[in-house]
Coordinates of C-alpha atoms in Angstrom, one line a residue:
M1 CA 3.6 -1.2 65.0
S2 CA 7.3 0.2 64.4
C3 CA 8.5 -2.7 63.9
V4 CA 5.8 -4.1 61.7
C5 CA 6.4 -1.2 59.8
V6 CA 10.3 -1.8 59.0
I7 CA 8.8 -5.6 58.1
I8 CA 6.7 -4.6 55.5
F9 CA 9.5 -2.2 54.2
T10 CA 11.6 -4.8 54.2
V11 CA 9.8 -6.7 52.0
I12 CA 8.4 -4.5 49.9
F13 CA 12.6 -3.0 49.0
L14 CA 13.5 -6.8 48.6
Y15 CA 10.8 -7.7 46.8
F16 CA 11.5 -4.3 44.2
L17 CA 15.3 -5.3 44.9
R18 CA 14.8 -9.0 43.8
N19 CA 12.4 -8.1 40.3
L20 CA 15.1 -5.6 39.2
Y21 CA 17.9 -8.4 39.0
L22 CA 15.6 -10.7 37.8
P23 CA 16.1 -11.0 34.0
E24 CA 12.5 -11.0 31.5
A25 CA 11.2 -14.4 31.0
V26 CA 12.9 -16.8 27.7
A27 CA 9.8 -16.7 25.5
L28 CA 8.7 -20.0 24.4
Y29 CA 9.8 -21.5 21.5
G30 CA 11.4 -18.2 21.1
K31 CA 7.8 -16.6 19.8
Y32 CA 5.1 -16.5 22.8
A33 CA 6.0 -14.1 25.9
R34 CA 5.9 -15.1 29.3
P35 CA 4.7 -13.5 32.5
G36 CA 8.2 -11.6 33.6
P37 CA 9.1 -10.4 37.0
W38 CA 6.9 -7.5 36.6
Y39 CA 4.1 -9.1 35.5
W40 CA 1.3 -8.4 37.7
E41 CA 2.4 -5.2 38.4
K42 CA 2.1 -4.4 34.0
R43 CA -1.3 -6.1 34.4
G44 CA -2.7 -4.2 37.2
I45 CA -1.4 -0.6 35.3
F46 CA -3.1 -1.4 32.2
M47 CA -5.9 -3.0 33.6
L48 CA -6.5 0.6 35.1
L49 CA -5.8 2.2 32.1
L50 CA -8.2 0.6 30.0
K51 CA -10.4 0.8 32.0
L52 CA -9.4 5.2 32.2
R53 CA -10.0 5.2 28.9
K54 CA -13.4 3.5 28.4
Y55 CA -14.8 6.1 31.1
R56 CA -13.5 9.6 29.3
S57 CA -14.9 7.1 26.2
E58 CA -18.4 6.5 27.1
K59 CA -18.8 10.3 28.9
N60 CA -18.2 11.7 25.5
A61 CA -19.1 9.5 23.4
A62 CA -19.2 11.9 20.3
K63 CA -14.9 11.6 20.4
S64 CA -14.8 8.0 19.6
A65 CA -15.9 9.0 16.3
D66 CA -12.4 11.5 15.9
G67 CA -10.1 9.0 14.6
G68 CA -8.6 7.7 18.2
A69 CA -9.9 3.9 18.5
G70 CA -8.1 1.5 20.3
Y71 CA -8.6 -0.8 23.2
G72 CA -11.0 0.6 25.2
V73 CA -12.7 2.9 23.0
K74 CA -14.7 2.7 19.9
S75 CA -13.9 3.7 15.9
K76 CA -17.3 5.4 14.8
A77 CA -20.1 6.9 16.7
D78 CA -22.3 6.3 14.5
I79 CA -23.3 2.3 13.6
K80 CA -24.3 3.4 9.9
D81 CA -20.5 4.5 9.8
M82 CA -19.2 1.5 10.7
D83 CA -21.0 -1.4 9.0
C84 CA -20.4 0.1 5.0
A85 CA -17.5 -0.3 2.7
Q86 CA -14.5 1.8 4.4
K87 CA -11.9 5.0 2.6
L88 CA -9.6 3.1 2.9
E89 CA -6.2 4.8 4.7
K90 CA -3.9 6.6 2.7
T91 CA -1.2 4.1 3.8
P92 CA 0.7 1.5 2.2
K93 CA -1.1 -2.0 4.1
A94 CA -4.7 -0.2 4.1
V95 CA -7.0 -2.6 4.5
D96 CA -11.3 -3.3 4.7
A97 CA -12.1 -6.4 4.9
V98 CA -15.2 -8.6 5.8
Y99 CA -15.8 -12.6 5.8
F100 CA -18.4 -14.2 6.8
N101 CA -19.1 -17.9 7.2
G102 CA -22.0 -20.5 7.5
S103 CA -22.6 -24.1 8.3
N104 CA -25.6 -26.1 9.6
Q105 CA -26.3 -30.2 11.1
Q106 CA -26.6 -31.4 7.9
G107 CA -23.2 -30.7 6.8
A108 CA -23.4 -27.2 4.3
Y109 CA -20.4 -25.2 5.1
I110 CA -19.9 -22.3 3.1
V111 CA -17.3 -19.9 4.2
T112 CA -16.5 -16.0 2.0
A113 CA -14.2 -13.3 2.6
L114 CA -13.5 -10.0 0.7
S115 CA -10.1 -7.5 1.7
R116 CA -10.2 -4.6 0.2
R117 CA -6.4 -3.6 -0.3
P118 CA -4.4 -0.3 -2.1
K119 CA -4.2 -0.7 -5.9
N120 CA -7.8 -1.9 -6.3
V121 CA -6.3 -5.3 -5.1
A122 CA -8.4 -7.5 -3.2
Q123 CA -7.2 -11.1 -1.1
M124 CA -11.1 -13.1 -1.6
V125 CA -11.8 -16.8 0.1
L126 CA -14.4 -18.7 -1.4
F127 CA -14.0 -22.6 -0.3
V128 CA -18.2 -24.1 -0.3
Q129 CA -19.2 -27.5 0.8
L130 CA -22.5 -29.2 0.0
P131 CA -23.8 -32.4 1.7
G132 CA -22.3 -35.2 0.5
G133 CA -20.7 -32.7 -2.5
D134 CA -16.9 -32.2 -3.3
L135 CA -15.4 -29.4 -1.8
L136 CA -15.6 -26.0 -4.2
Q137 CA -13.3 -23.4 -4.0
L138 CA -12.0 -20.4 -5.9
P139 CA -9.6 -20.8 -8.9
E140 CA -7.2 -19.0 -7.4
H141 CA -7.2 -20.8 -4.2
P142 CA -5.1 -22.1 -2.4
D143 CA -3.8 -18.1 -3.8
S144 CA -6.1 -15.3 -2.7
T145 CA -4.5 -12.5 -4.4
V146 CA -7.8 -11.2 -7.3
Y147 CA -6.8 -7.9 -8.8
G148 CA -9.1 -5.1 -10.0
C149 CA -11.6 -5.3 -8.1
D150 CA -14.0 -2.1 -7.5
S151 CA -12.3 0.5 -5.2
D152 CA -15.1 1.2 -3.5
V153 CA -17.1 -1.6 -2.3
H154 CA -16.6 -5.2 -1.7
D155 CA -17.0 -6.8 -4.9
A156 CA -14.2 -8.4 -6.8
G157 CA -14.5 -11.6 -9.3
G158 CA -17.5 -12.4 -8.8
L159 CA -18.2 -12.1 -5.8
K160 CA -20.1 -9.3 -3.4
L161 CA -21.0 -8.4 0.0
E162 CA -23.3 -5.7 0.4
C163 CA -24.5 -4.4 3.1
V164 CA -28.8 -3.4 3.2
T165 CA -28.8 -3.0 6.6
P166 CA -26.1 -2.0 9.3
M167 CA -25.9 -4.4 11.7
K168 CA -28.8 -6.4 10.7
Q169 CA -28.6 -7.3 7.2
W170 CA -26.4 -8.1 4.4
K171 CA -26.6 -9.3 0.7
I172 CA -24.3 -12.7 0.2
T173 CA -24.0 -13.1 -3.9
Y174 CA -21.5 -14.8 -5.9
D175 CA -21.1 -15.5 -10.4
G176 CA -18.2 -17.6 -11.9
K177 CA -16.3 -20.3 -11.5
L178 CA -15.6 -22.6 -9.1
R179 CA -13.0 -25.3 -8.6
K180 CA -13.4 -29.1 -7.3
G181 CA -11.4 -29.5 -4.9
P182 CA -9.8 -29.2 -2.8
R183 CA -6.2 -28.0 -3.9
N184 CA -3.5 -27.3 -1.7
E185 CA -1.2 -26.4 -4.3
W186 CA -1.0 -23.5 -6.6
K187 CA -1.1 -24.3 -10.6
D188 CA -2.3 -22.0 -13.4
N189 CA -4.4 -24.4 -15.1
E190 CA -8.6 -24.5 -15.3
D191 CA -9.1 -28.3 -14.4
G192 CA -12.2 -28.7 -12.6
L193 CA -13.6 -25.8 -13.8
V194 CA -17.5 -25.3 -13.0
N195 CA -20.5 -22.3 -13.0
A196 CA -21.4 -21.7 -9.8
K197 CA -24.2 -18.8 -8.7
L198 CA -24.2 -18.3 -4.8
D199 CA -27.6 -16.2 -3.6
F200 CA -27.9 -15.6 -0.1
T201 CA -29.5 -12.8 2.3
W202 CA -27.1 -12.6 6.1
T203 CA -29.9 -11.9 8.5
A204 CA -27.7 -11.0 12.3
Y205 CA -29.9 -12.2 15.3
T206 CA -27.0 -11.4 17.9
D207 CA -25.6 -8.2 18.9
Y208 CA -22.6 -7.1 17.8
Y209 CA -19.6 -7.4 19.5
D210 CA -16.9 -4.4 19.2
F211 CA -13.7 -5.9 20.2
D212 CA -12.4 -2.4 21.1
V213 CA -14.4 -2.3 23.7
D214 CA -16.2 -5.4 24.4
Q215 CA -13.0 -7.3 25.3
H216 CA -12.1 -8.3 28.6
P217 CA -9.4 -6.1 30.1
A218 CA -7.9 -9.0 32.0
T219 CA -6.8 -10.8 28.2
I220 CA -5.8 -8.0 27.2
S221 CA -3.9 -6.8 30.4
D222 CA -2.3 -10.7 31.1
A223 CA -1.4 -10.2 26.7
V224 CA 0.3 -6.7 27.0
A225 CA 2.1 -7.5 30.6
K226 CA 3.7 -10.7 29.8
E227 CA 5.5 -8.3 26.6
Q228 CA 8.8 -6.6 27.4
W229 CA 7.6 -2.8 27.5
S230 CA 9.2 0.2 26.1
R231 CA 8.4 3.3 23.7
E232 CA 8.8 1.8 20.3
F233 CA 6.6 -1.4 22.0
F234 CA 3.4 0.9 22.2
Q235 CA 4.0 2.6 19.3
T236 CA 4.1 -0.1 17.0
L237 CA 0.5 -1.9 19.2
K238 CA -0.8 2.0 18.3
D239 CA 0.4 1.6 15.0
A240 CA -0.9 -2.0 14.1
H241 CA -4.3 -1.1 15.5
Q242 CA -7.2 -2.1 13.5
T243 CA -11.0 -2.0 14.3
H244 CA -13.2 -5.7 14.3
Y245 CA -16.4 -6.2 15.5
E246 CA -18.3 -9.5 14.9
Q247 CA -21.8 -10.8 15.1
F248 CA -23.7 -14.1 14.1
G249 CA -26.7 -13.9 11.7
E250 CA -28.1 -16.7 9.6
W251 CA -27.9 -17.8 6.3
I252 CA -31.1 -17.9 3.5
G253 CA -30.4 -18.3 -0.3
T254 CA -29.8 -21.1 -2.6
V255 CA -26.6 -22.4 -4.4
E256 CA -26.5 -23.9 -7.9
V257 CA -23.8 -25.9 -9.6
E258 CA -23.6 -26.2 -13.1
G259 CA -24.3 -30.7 -13.7
Q260 CA -26.4 -30.3 -9.7
E261 CA -29.5 -29.2 -8.8
K262 CA -30.2 -26.0 -6.8
V263 CA -30.2 -26.6 -3.4
E264 CA -31.7 -24.6 -1.2
L265 CA -30.1 -23.6 2.2
T266 CA -30.4 -22.6 5.7
M267 CA -27.7 -22.0 7.6
R268 CA -26.0 -19.8 11.2
G269 CA -22.6 -18.4 11.4
M270 CA -20.6 -15.7 12.3
R271 CA -19.4 -12.7 10.1
D272 CA -16.9 -10.0 10.7
H273 CA -15.5 -6.8 9.8
S274 CA -12.6 -5.3 10.4
Y275 CA -10.6 -1.9 9.1
G276 CA -7.6 -0.1 10.0
K277 CA -4.3 1.3 8.6
R278 CA -1.8 -1.4 8.7
R279 CA -2.5 -5.4 8.3
E280 CA 1.2 -7.5 7.4
W281 CA 0.5 -11.6 7.3
G282 CA 4.1 -11.7 8.0
D283 CA 3.6 -10.0 11.6
F284 CA 2.1 -13.2 12.9
H285 CA 3.3 -16.0 14.1
R286 CA -0.2 -18.1 14.2
Y287 CA -3.5 -17.6 15.5
G288 CA -6.3 -20.2 16.3
I289 CA -9.9 -19.0 16.2
H290 CA -13.1 -21.3 16.8
M291 CA -16.2 -19.2 15.1
V292 CA -19.0 -21.7 16.7
H293 CA -23.1 -21.8 16.8
L294 CA -24.8 -24.1 19.1
E295 CA -28.1 -26.1 19.1
D296 CA -29.8 -23.9 21.7
G297 CA -28.7 -21.1 19.8
T298 CA -25.6 -19.7 21.8
S299 CA -22.8 -18.2 19.6
I300 CA -19.6 -18.5 20.1
N301 CA -16.2 -17.1 19.4
L302 CA -12.8 -18.6 20.8
G303 CA -9.2 -17.8 19.9
K304 CA -5.3 -17.2 20.8
I305 CA -3.0 -15.3 18.8
C306 CA 0.8 -14.5 18.3
I307 CA 2.6 -12.0 17.0
P308 CA 6.2 -12.0 17.8
D309 CA 7.1 -8.2 19.7
M310 CA 3.4 -7.0 19.8
L311 CA 1.1 -9.6 21.8
S312 CA 2.5 -12.9 21.5
D313 CA -0.2 -15.0 23.7
L314 CA -3.3 -13.0 23.7
S315 CA -6.8 -14.6 24.2
I316 CA -10.2 -13.4 22.3
G317 CA -13.5 -14.2 22.2
Y318 CA -17.2 -14.3 23.8
V319 CA -20.3 -15.9 24.6
M320 CA -23.9 -14.6 23.2
D321 CA -27.2 -16.3 23.9
R322 CA -30.6 -15.5 21.8
S323 CA -31.8 -13.4 24.0
G324 CA -28.9 -10.8 23.9
K325 CA -26.7 -11.3 26.8
K326 CA -23.0 -11.3 25.7
E327 CA -19.8 -11.5 28.0
A328 CA -16.6 -11.5 26.9
I329 CA -13.9 -14.8 28.0
S330 CA -11.4 -14.2 31.0
V331 CA -10.0 -16.8 30.9
T332 CA -9.3 -20.3 28.9
D333 CA -6.8 -23.4 29.0
M334 CA -6.4 -23.3 25.0
S335 CA -2.5 -23.2 24.4
L336 CA -1.3 -22.6 20.7
P337 CA 2.2 -24.5 21.3
E338 CA 0.3 -27.5 22.2
L339 CA -2.3 -27.8 18.5
G340 CA -0.2 -28.4 16.7
E341 CA 2.9 -25.7 16.5
D342 CA 4.3 -28.3 14.1
G343 CA 2.6 -26.7 11.2
I344 CA -0.5 -29.6 11.2
P345 CA -3.6 -28.3 13.6
P346 CA -4.8 -31.5 15.1
K347 CA -8.4 -33.2 13.9
G348 CA -9.9 -33.2 17.9
Y349 CA -8.9 -32.0 21.4
E350 CA -10.6 -30.0 23.7
I351 CA -10.7 -26.5 25.7
N352 CA -11.6 -25.2 28.9
F353 CA -12.8 -21.4 29.1
E354 CA -15.0 -19.1 31.5
A355 CA -17.0 -16.3 30.4
G356 CA -19.6 -14.6 33.0
E357 CA -19.7 -16.4 36.4
K358 CA -20.0 -20.2 33.9
K359 CA -17.3 -22.4 32.4
Y360 CA -17.4 -24.4 29.5
L361 CA -15.2 -27.7 27.9
M362 CA -15.2 -27.2 24.6
Q363 CA -15.4 -30.6 22.4
V364 CA -13.4 -30.1 18.6
E365 CA -13.5 -32.6 15.6
V366 CA -12.3 -31.5 12.3
L367 CA -14.4 -32.5 9.5
H368 CA -13.0 -30.7 7.1
A369 CA -9.6 -28.6 6.2
P370 CA -9.1 -26.9 2.8
I371 CA -5.5 -24.3 2.7
F372 CA -5.0 -20.8 1.4
Y373 CA -2.5 -18.4 1.5
M374 CA -2.8 -15.8 2.0
G375 CA 0.0 -12.2 0.9
F376 CA 1.4 -11.6 -2.3
N377 CA 4.5 -14.0 -1.0
W378 CA 2.1 -16.2 0.9
E379 CA 3.0 -14.5 4.1
A380 CA 0.8 -16.4 5.8
K381 CA -0.9 -20.2 4.9
I382 CA -4.3 -20.7 7.0
F383 CA -6.7 -24.0 7.6
E384 CA -9.6 -23.3 7.0
Q385 CA -11.3 -25.7 8.8
M386 CA -15.1 -26.6 9.7
I387 CA -15.6 -28.7 12.5
K388 CA -18.6 -30.2 14.5
V389 CA -18.7 -29.4 18.5
N390 CA -19.8 -30.5 21.8
V391 CA -20.4 -27.3 24.3
N392 CA -21.0 -28.2 27.9
G393 CA -23.4 -31.4 26.3
Q394 CA -24.7 -29.5 23.4
D395 CA -23.8 -29.9 20.3
G396 CA -22.4 -27.4 17.2
Y397 CA -20.4 -26.7 13.8
G398 CA -19.2 -23.4 12.6
I399 CA -15.5 -22.8 11.5
A400 CA -12.1 -22.9 13.6
E401 CA -9.0 -21.1 11.5
F402 CA -5.4 -22.4 12.1
L403 CA -3.3 -19.2 11.1
Y404 CA 0.7 -20.4 10.7
R405 CA 3.3 -18.2 9.3
W406 CA 4.8 -19.2 5.6
Y407 CA 8.3 -18.8 4.4
L408 CA 8.9 -20.9 1.5
G409 CA 6.9 -17.7 -0.8
S410 CA 4.6 -18.6 -4.0
P411 CA 4.9 -20.1 -7.0
R412 CA 2.2 -17.6 -8.6
P413 CA 3.7 -14.6 -10.2
A414 CA 2.2 -11.6 -8.4
K415 CA 1.6 -8.3 -11.4
E416 CA 2.7 -6.3 -7.9
D417 CA 6.0 -6.7 -5.5
S418 CA 3.6 -4.7 -2.3
F419 CA 1.3 -2.5 -2.1
D420 CA 4.0 0.0 -1.5

């Protein structure tokens, strides 16, 4: 017995000695962290901390409304306080953003978003692709910054996104000019503008997925364990935290475009809501996120996010069905370096992933890929790809949003240099 104990002690001692002298793994392309010598220990520790934090939050749910949101803890105790326009934090980069996408089998796609920022500034997106028609987009696109927005609600530039019933129903309206596109370079002119009106009611058909508490602990722990730990690292995670939740629903409404007949549409798609003290588009190196609905009623989010020196290889996502079952994605072979690291997302590819006890294969075909930029100085370039998918034999439709850090700046003169 004593001999066995000596052997075990020696193996453990040599393992720790080896790890002490092993260098940290070099980040792939200088951006994507890889597992280092203490990866498994760090992963286990962080997973334990997540479970403990979630347990404490569930034991006393009221404490989740005290501003202590983060991994494992809800930001608000009551959904009515979550699913509404938030009072912006008194910080220079505060954000309160809502996003909607919709699509159908006939080839209709609509994407819209409105991000409230300090100084009555908003970042706004609207793309309308009708079956067999031209892509329509905001006159400002590919820029997304608009000024003089309402400081209390999601209302700017003719676009209004209004919560009717929390986590149940929203109203989506637009009344203004749209430009026949795509236009991927900014020019100060009014070429191709037409009058347009959108009037939709969006009604949820799934539960909401709260990334604070519903993310699979394995994916979060994996991402955190790959990074180099320090007091500054965890403080950065805390400072950059944003509450983010999503759900899928049905669009019913109309699109009116000058010179065309009024079009009635029914679509399905995802919406999200994010809010927090800080959103800095320049923090991102890349992300790729798929938001799709299948013909059998299944709804899927699958993505990867790279924020260097924070979480540079984070897997996210879930699968929800019409019965209400909700499963977080635990494993995926999606790799950003293999999906357009040269700055151009691929037009067709496959991704494997697991949720619950089921394995999935998603095959993606890109149909349209309009571009817009985020930030006063265009810190991020985003491909808002309208896609068709096949997942385990089921056809589906949706959006694949691919972001790239942009370093060449904006040609459009800004009224503000920053939110500071």
